[in-house]
XYZ file of C-alpha atoms in Angstrom:
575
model
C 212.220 49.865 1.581
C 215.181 48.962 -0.126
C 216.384 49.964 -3.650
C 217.256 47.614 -5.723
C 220.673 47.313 -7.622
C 218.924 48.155 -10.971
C 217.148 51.323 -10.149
C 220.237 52.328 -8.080
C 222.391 52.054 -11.230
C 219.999 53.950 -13.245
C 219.708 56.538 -10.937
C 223.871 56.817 -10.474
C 223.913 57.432 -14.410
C 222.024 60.218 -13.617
C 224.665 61.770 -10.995
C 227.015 63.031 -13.524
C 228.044 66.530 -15.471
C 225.602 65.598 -18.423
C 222.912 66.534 -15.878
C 222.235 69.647 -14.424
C 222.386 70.298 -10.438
C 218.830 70.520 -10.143
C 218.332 67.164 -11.508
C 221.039 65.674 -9.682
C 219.491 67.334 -6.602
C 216.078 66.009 -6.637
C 217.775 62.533 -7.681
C 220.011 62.574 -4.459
C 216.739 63.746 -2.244
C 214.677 60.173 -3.435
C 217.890 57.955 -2.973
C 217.719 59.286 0.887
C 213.885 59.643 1.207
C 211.851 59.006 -1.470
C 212.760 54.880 -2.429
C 209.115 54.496 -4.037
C 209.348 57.569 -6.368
C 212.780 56.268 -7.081
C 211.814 53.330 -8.159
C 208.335 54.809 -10.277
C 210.662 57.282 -11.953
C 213.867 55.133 -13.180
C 212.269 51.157 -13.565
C 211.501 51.510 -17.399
C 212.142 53.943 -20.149
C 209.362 55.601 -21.039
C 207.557 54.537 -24.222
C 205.982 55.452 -27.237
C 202.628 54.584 -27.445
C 198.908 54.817 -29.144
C 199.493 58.826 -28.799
C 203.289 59.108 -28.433
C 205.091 59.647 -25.275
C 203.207 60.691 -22.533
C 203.728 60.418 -18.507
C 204.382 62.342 -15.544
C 206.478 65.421 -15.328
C 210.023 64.618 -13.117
C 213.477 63.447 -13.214
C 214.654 60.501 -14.484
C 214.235 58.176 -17.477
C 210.627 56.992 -17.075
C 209.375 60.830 -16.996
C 209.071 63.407 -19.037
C 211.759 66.293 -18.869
C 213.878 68.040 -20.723
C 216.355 65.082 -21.371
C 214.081 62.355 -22.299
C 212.576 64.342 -24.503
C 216.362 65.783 -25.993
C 216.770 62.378 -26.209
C 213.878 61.515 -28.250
C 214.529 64.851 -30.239
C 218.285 64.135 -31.092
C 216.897 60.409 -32.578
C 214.591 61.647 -34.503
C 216.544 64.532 -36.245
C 220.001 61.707 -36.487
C 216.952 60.188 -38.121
C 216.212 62.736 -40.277
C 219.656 63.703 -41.772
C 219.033 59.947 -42.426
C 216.345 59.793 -44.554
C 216.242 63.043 -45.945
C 220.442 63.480 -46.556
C 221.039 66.693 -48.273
C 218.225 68.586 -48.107
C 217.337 71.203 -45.781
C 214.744 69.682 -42.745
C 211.794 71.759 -41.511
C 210.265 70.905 -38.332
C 207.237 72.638 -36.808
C 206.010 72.856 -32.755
C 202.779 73.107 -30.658
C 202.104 72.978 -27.267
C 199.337 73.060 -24.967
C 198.187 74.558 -21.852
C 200.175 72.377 -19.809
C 202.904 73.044 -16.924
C 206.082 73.155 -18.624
C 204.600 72.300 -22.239
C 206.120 76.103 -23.115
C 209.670 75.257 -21.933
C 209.421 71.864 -23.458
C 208.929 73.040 -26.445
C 211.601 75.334 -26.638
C 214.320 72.304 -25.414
C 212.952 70.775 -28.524
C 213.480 73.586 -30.963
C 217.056 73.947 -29.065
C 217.726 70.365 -30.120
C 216.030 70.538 -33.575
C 218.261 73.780 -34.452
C 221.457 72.203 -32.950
C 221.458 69.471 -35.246
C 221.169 71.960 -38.078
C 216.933 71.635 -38.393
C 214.806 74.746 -38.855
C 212.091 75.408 -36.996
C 208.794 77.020 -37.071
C 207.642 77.219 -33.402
C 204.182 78.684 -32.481
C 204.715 81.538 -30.164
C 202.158 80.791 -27.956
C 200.039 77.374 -27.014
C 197.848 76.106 -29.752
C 195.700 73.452 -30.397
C 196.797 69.773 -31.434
C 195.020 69.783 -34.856
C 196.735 73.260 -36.389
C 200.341 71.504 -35.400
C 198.571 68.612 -38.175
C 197.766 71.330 -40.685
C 200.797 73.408 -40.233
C 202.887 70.207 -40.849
C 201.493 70.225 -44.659
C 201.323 73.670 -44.993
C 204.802 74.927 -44.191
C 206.195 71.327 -46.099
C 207.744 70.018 -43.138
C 209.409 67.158 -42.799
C 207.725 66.646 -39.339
C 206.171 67.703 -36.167
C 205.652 67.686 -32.292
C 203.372 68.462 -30.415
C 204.038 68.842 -26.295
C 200.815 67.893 -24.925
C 199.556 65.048 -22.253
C 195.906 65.160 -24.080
C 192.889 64.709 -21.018
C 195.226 63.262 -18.639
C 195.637 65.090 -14.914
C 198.050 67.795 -14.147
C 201.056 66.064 -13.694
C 201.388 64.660 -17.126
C 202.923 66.123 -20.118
C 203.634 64.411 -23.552
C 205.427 64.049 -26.859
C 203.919 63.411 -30.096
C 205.458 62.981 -33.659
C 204.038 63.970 -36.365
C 205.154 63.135 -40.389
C 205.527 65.055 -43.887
C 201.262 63.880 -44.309
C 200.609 65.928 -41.286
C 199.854 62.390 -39.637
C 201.188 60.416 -36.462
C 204.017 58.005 -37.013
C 203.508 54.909 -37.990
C 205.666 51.688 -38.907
C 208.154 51.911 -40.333
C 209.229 55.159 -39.268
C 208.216 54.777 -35.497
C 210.272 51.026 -35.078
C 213.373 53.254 -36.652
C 213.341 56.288 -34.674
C 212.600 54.357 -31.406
C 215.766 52.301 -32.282
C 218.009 55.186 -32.754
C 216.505 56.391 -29.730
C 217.282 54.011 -27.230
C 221.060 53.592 -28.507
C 221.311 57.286 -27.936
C 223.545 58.151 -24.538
C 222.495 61.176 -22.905
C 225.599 62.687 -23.378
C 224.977 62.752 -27.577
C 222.365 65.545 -27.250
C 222.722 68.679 -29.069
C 221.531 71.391 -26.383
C 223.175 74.124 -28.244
C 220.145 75.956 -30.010
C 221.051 77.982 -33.024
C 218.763 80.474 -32.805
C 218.734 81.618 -36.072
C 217.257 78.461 -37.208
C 213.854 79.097 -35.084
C 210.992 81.032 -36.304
C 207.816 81.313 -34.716
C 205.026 81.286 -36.343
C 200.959 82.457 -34.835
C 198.205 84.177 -36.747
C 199.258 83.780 -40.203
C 198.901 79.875 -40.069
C 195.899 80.824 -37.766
C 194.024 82.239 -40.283
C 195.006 79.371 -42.852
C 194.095 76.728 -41.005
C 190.586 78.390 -39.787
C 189.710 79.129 -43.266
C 190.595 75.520 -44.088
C 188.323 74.307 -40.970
C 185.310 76.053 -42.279
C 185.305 74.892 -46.030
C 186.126 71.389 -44.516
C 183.099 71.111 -42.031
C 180.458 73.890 -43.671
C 177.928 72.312 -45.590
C 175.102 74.847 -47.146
C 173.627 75.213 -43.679
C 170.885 78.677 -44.240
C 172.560 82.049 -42.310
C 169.152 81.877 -40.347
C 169.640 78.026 -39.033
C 173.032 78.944 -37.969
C 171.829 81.816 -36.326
C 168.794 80.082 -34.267
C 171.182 77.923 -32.661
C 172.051 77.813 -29.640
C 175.418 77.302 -28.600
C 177.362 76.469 -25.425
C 181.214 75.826 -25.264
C 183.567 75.333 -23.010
C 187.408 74.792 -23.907
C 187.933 73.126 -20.245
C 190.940 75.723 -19.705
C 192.941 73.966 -22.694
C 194.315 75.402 -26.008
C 190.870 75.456 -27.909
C 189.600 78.477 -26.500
C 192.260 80.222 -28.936
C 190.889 79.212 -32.402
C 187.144 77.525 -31.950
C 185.275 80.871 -31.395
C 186.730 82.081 -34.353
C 185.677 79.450 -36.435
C 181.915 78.981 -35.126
C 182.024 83.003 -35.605
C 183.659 83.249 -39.274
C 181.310 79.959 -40.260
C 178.526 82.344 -39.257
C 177.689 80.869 -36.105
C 176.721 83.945 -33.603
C 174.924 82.741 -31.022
C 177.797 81.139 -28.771
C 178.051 81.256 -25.040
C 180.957 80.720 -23.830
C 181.789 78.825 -20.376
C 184.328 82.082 -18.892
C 185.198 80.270 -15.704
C 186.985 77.707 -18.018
C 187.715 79.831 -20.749
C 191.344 81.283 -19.382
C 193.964 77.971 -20.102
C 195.482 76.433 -17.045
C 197.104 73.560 -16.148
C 196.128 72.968 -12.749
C 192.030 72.748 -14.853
C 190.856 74.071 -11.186
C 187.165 73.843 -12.530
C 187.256 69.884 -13.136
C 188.436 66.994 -12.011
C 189.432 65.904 -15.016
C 189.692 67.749 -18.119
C 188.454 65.001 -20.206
C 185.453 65.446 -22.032
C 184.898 61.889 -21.791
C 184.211 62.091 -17.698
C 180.195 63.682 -17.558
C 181.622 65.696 -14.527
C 183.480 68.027 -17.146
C 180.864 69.276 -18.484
C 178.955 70.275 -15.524
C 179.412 74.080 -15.918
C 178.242 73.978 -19.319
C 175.226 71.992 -18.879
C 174.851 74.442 -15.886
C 174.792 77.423 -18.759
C 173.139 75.697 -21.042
C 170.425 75.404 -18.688
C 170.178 78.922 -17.692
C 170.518 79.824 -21.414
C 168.279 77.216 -23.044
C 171.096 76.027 -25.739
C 170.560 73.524 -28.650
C 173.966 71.593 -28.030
C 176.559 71.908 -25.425
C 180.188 71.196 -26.503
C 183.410 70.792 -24.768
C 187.018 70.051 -26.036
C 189.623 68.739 -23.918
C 192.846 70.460 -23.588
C 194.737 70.192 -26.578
C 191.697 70.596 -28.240
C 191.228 67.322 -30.550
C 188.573 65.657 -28.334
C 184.937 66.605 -28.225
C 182.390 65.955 -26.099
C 179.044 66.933 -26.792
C 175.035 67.524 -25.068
C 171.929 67.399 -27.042
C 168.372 68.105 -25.667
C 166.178 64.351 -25.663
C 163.070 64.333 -26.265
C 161.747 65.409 -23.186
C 163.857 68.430 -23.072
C 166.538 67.666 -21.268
C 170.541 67.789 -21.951
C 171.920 64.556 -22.543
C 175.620 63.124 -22.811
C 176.463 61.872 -26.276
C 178.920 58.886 -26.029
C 181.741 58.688 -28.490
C 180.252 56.024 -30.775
C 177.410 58.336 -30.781
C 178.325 61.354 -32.134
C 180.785 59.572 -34.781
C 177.716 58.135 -36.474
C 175.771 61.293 -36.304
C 178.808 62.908 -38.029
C 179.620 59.979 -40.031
C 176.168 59.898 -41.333
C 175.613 63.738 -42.134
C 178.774 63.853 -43.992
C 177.472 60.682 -46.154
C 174.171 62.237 -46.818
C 175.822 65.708 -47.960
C 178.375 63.929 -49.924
C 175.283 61.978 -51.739
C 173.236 65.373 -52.346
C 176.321 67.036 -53.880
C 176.578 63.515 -56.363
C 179.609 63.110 -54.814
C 179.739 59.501 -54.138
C 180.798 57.092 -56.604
C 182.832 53.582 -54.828
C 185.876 55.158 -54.417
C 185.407 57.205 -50.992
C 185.928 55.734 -48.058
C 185.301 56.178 -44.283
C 187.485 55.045 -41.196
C 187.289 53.586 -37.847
C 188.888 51.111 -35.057
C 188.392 48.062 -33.790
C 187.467 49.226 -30.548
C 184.289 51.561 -32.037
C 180.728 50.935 -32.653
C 180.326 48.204 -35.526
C 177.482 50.538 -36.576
C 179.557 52.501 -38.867
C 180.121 50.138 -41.136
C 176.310 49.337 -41.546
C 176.207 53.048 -42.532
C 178.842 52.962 -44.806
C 177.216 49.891 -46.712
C 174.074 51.548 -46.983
C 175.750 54.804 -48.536
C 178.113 52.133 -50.980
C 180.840 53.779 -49.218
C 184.129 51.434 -48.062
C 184.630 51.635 -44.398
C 188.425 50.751 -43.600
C 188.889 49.665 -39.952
C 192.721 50.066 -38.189
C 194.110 50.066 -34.729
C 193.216 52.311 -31.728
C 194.603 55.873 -32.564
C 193.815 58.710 -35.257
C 197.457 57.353 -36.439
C 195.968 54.355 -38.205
C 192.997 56.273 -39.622
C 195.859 59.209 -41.202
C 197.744 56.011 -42.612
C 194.615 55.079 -44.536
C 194.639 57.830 -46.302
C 198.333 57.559 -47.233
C 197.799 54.110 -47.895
C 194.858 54.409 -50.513
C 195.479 57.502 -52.685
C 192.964 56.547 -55.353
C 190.298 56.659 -52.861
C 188.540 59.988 -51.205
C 188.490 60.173 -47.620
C 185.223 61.794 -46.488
C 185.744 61.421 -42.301
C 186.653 58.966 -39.525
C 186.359 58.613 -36.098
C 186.693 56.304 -33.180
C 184.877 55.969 -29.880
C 187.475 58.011 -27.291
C 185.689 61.260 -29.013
C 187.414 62.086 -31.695
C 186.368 62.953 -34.940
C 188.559 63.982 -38.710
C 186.548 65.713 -40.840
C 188.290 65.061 -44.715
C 192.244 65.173 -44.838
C 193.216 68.936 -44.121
C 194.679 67.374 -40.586
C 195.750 63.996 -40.534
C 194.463 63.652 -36.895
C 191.481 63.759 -34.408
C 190.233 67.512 -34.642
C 187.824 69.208 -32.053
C 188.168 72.432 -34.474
C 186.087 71.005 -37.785
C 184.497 68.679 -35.441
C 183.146 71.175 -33.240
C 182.187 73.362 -36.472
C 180.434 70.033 -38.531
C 178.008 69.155 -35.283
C 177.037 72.840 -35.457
C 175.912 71.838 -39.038
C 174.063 68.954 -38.257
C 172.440 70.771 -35.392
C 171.338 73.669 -37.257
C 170.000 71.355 -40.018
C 167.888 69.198 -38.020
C 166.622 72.845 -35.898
C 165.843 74.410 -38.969
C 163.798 71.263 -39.950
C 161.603 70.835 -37.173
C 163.832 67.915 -35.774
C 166.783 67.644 -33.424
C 170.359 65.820 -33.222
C 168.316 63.457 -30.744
C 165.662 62.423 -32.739
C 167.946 62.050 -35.762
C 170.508 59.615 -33.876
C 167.192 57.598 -33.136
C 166.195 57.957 -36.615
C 169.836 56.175 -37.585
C 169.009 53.274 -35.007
C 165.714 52.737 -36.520
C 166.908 52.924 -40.352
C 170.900 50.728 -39.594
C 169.783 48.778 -36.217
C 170.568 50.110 -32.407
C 173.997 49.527 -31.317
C 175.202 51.057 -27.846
C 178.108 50.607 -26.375
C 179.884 50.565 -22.742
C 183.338 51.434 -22.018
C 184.687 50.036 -18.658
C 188.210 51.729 -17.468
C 189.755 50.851 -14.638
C 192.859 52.159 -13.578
C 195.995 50.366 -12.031
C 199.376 52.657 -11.689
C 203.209 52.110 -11.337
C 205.029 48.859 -11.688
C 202.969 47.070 -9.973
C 199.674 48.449 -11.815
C 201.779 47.192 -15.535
C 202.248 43.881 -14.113
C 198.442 43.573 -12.620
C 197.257 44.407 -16.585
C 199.881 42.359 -18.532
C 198.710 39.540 -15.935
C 194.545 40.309 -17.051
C 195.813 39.819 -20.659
C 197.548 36.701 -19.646
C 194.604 35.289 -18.750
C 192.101 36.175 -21.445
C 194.626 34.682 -24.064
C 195.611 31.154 -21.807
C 191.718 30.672 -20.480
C 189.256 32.272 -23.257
C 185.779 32.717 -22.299
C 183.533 30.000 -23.635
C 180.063 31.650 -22.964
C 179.213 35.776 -22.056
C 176.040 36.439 -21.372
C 174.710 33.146 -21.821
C 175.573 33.618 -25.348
C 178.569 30.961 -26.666
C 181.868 32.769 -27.747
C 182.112 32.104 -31.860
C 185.168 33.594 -32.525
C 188.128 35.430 -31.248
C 190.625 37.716 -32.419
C 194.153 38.158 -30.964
C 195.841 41.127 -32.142
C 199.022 40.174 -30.897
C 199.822 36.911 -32.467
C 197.203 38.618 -35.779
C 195.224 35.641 -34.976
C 191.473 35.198 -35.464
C 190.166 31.605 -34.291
C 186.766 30.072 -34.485
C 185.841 28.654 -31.177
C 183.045 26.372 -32.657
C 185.094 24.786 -35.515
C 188.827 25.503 -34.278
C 189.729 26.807 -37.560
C 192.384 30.070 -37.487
C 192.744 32.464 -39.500
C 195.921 34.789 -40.439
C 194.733 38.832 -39.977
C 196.543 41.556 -41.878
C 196.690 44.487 -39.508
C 199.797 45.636 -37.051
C 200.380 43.745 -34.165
C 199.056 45.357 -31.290
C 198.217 43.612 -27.661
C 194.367 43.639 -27.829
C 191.635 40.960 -27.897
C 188.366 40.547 -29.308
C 185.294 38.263 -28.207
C 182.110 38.147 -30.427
C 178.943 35.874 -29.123
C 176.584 34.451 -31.375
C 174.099 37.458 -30.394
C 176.549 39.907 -31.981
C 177.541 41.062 -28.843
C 181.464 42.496 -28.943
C 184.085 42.618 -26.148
C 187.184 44.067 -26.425
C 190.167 44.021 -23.780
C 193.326 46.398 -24.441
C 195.397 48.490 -22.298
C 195.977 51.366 -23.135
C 199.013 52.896 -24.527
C 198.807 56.536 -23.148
C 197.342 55.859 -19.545
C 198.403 52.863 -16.456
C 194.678 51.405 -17.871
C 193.237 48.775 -19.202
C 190.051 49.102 -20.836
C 186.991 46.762 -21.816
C 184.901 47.799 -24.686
C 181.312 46.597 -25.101
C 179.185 46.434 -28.026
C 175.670 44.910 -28.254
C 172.364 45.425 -30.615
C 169.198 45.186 -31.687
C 166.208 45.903 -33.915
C 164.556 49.274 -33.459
C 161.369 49.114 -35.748
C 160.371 52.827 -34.521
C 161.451 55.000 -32.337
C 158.675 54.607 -29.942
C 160.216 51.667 -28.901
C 163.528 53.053 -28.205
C 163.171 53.217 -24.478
C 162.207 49.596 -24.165
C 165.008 48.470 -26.848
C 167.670 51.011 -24.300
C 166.704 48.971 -21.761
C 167.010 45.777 -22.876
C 170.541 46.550 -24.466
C 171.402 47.894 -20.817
C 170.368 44.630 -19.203
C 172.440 42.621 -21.629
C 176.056 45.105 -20.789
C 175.328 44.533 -17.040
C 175.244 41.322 -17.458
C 178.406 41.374 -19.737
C 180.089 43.242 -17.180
C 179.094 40.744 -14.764
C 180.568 37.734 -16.888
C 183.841 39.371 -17.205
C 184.568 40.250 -13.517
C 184.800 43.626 -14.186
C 183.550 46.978 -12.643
């Protein structure tokens, strides 16, 4: 194969004293015998996306190492000194269970404290969410977190975090990428002044579990959240070190605790992937639940703000919650405790994407509650917040399995998540129900909507140009008719573009740009199409309904609804 000139003259920049030998080594080795993984690890810079940086763990300047992320680090404190001249800039740092993420981190402090930042690093990995709360809590200006989220073994990841404890967001994120990518690598501060780095553990520990359990806690009886029964696994992440404490100091005792995946690791030798999302991570503790005859099985992913979750049906057996799902269970027992405690008076609100389950807002309506909809990522839902400070947030979520319960972290958080489906378990046990037969209560009271989420994968180069080639053709050669239903309108994210297909007419949308589209049929069926910004996927999101008159029928309405998504699936050419 042969290398071309481009990648060549990237990789040359790379052969010189700002690099260490290593580096320069392993460059030298792929230039001789490695063209391919020359070529994957020096054809783009990497990028920020949905979640921040995020990508495989190697040299060059589409990886993550120690000088793409100085880079990225020197940016954003030249940034800093910017916008905050004169005054002296806190910074605080998590990482997760991932290789390197401890080493990472500590480059990053290096850089922060070179450029005359102080930092407050936790000594030891911690979950995603505290690095949100300590953020507020310490006043810092900002925050990173080294994590790579659910994805496998080889990733790693960079995510900034603002003085609201939330992602960045425009305008901040266009600036700092700018300053970014005019950086050389030469300009990096390596030179940590130690005395500028404090580490920080069980005093913000405490804090922020104390926090967790007057957030998510909700006048459940001692005896309900005694009687049930929990399993939880961390999945060998960075949750394992704060959610037992919380379930215990909330009062919840009777926790088993999956120990195979209990000690973090980032090889996750028990799964294939550590995503709570995949059914196949959970196996182990369905397996315990089984042999212990739990209520609910939960498992976060590693950094510990993803859930996903196992409820016994009707018959008795465990059974996967989707995303959607257990963000309208949530959604809905924080709106009915809010409307005991007289809480609710048209200025709350609740939040959501464009990719989740339109039921939401039907709940919202019903509870005279605004539901705010943004972009993909928790970042959108934390800039709501910002955005309307005359309005109470009560909690948002979106389908990937996250969940924010009120605005103590300005992010997805498997902590108060984990503790607030705890509640509504125990409430519903204590009652004679279950978190089953209440989610089919909710489809029978605000109409059934299930969705389908269809990933499929395509890596490197050629993968990018094989999805930015799908998208092509959606936008140049809409669909007229899915499902035998006729397409009434679509929306086009990227040009903020919604357009009636039946009258022609367009209309102007104020949200961010952002590459997705959006089909809806005149059945109320709604297809979605967006790559994502943190994986080499693209993804399809379904959503389709009905009337459930009683939950007798449920199993005939599931099947229907299933009928009408493979059919979906078979319109779009997907798998």
């Amino acid at each position: 194969m042969n290398i071309a000139q481009n990648i060549l003259d990237a990789a040359n920049g790379w052969l010189t004293p700002t690099f260490d030998t290593k580096t320069q080594e392993e460059i030298k080795a792929m230039i001789a015998s490695s063209p391919k993984e020359l070529e994957e690890s020096f054809y783009k810079n990497l990028e920020f996306g949905t979640g921040g940086m995020r990508g495989i763990m190697g040299v060059g300047n589409n990886r993550i190492n120690k000088y793409t992320l100085g880079k990225s680090t020197q940016g954003l404190s030249d940034y800093l000194h910017t916008v905050f001249p004169n005054q002296t800039i806190k910074a605080a740092i998590a990482y997760d269970c991932r290789h390197n993420s401890d080493t990472l981190a500590k480059t990053v402090a290096d850089v922060f404290s070179a450029n005359g930042i102080e930092v407050y690093l936790f000594s030891e990995l911690r979950p995603t969410p505290e690095l949100s709360f300590a953020v507020r809590y310490l006043d810092c200006h900002c925050g990173i977190v080294l994590t790579a989220s659910h994805n496998p073994p080889e990733y790693n990841g960079y995510k900034v975090y603002w003085q609201d404890g939330g992602q960045i967001v425009p305008p901040e994120d266009a600036a700092i990428i700018d300053i970014i990518e005019n950086l050389s690598y030469d300009q990096i501060k390596f030179d940590a002044n130690e005395n500028l780095i404090h580490y920080i553990d069980k005093d913000i520990d405490q804090a922020f579990i104390k926090s967790s359990v007057e957030n998510a806690s909700f006048n459940t009886p001692i005896e309900a959240k005694e009687n049930l029964k929990v399993v939880f696994t961390s999945l060998h992440g960075t949750s394992i070190t704060l959610v037992p404490d919380t379930l215990s100091q909330a009062g919840y005792t009777n926790v088993h605790i999956v120990e195979e995946q209990a000690v973090p690791n980032g090889d996750f030798p028990t799964v294939k992937s550590p995503n709570p999302e995949e059914p196949e991570a959970l196996t182990m503790a369905l397996a315990l639940a089984d042999k212990t005859n739990a209520d609910i099985v939960i498992g976060t992913d590693p950094d510990c703000d993803r859930l996903g979750i196992a409820v016994r049906n009707n018959e008795g057996k465990m059974t996967l919650l989707n995303g959607n799902q257990s963000m309208i269970l949530m959604t809905a027992f924080l709106l009915e405790q809010w409307k005991k405690a007289g809480k609710i008076n048209g200025k709350q609100f609740v939040g959501s994407t464009i990719v989740s389950t339109p039921m939401v807002m039907e709940l919202a309506t019903n509870y005279g509650v605004e539901c705010k909809i943004g972009l993909t990522g928790f970042k959108w839902i934390a800039k709501m917040i910002k955005d309307f400070p005359k309005l109470e947030f009560i909690g948002g979520g979106e389908e990937s399995f996250g969940f924010m319960v009120g605005d103590a972290v300005r992010d997805k958080d498997a902590v108060a998540a984990t503790l607030l489906i705890c509640e509504v378990a125990a409430q519903a046990k204590a009652k004679g129900s279950s978190v089953y037969k209440e989610l089919l209560q909710l489809y029978v009271d605000h109409g059934f909507y299930k969705e389908h989420l269809v990933s499929i994968t395509k890596k490197g180069m050629e993968g990018l140009q094989e999805i930015n080639q799908m998208m092509i053709d959606l936008r140049e050669n809409p669909l007229k008719e899915i499902n035998g239903q006729r397409v009434i309108m679509m929306e086009d994210y990227q040009s903020s573009t919604a357009k009636n297909l039946l009258s022609g007419e367009e209309e102007t949308m104020a949200i961010p740009k952002s590459n997705v589209l959006i089909y809806y049929t005149e059945d109320g069926s709604k297809i979605c199409a967006r790559p994502s910004g943190t994986e080499p996927k693209i993804k399809f999101y379904i959503s389709v309904n009905a009337e459930l008159y009683d939950v007798a029928d449920f199993e005939e309405a599931d099947s229907i609804l299933n009928e009408k998504i493979k059919n979906i699936i078979s319109d779009l050419g997907i798998k």
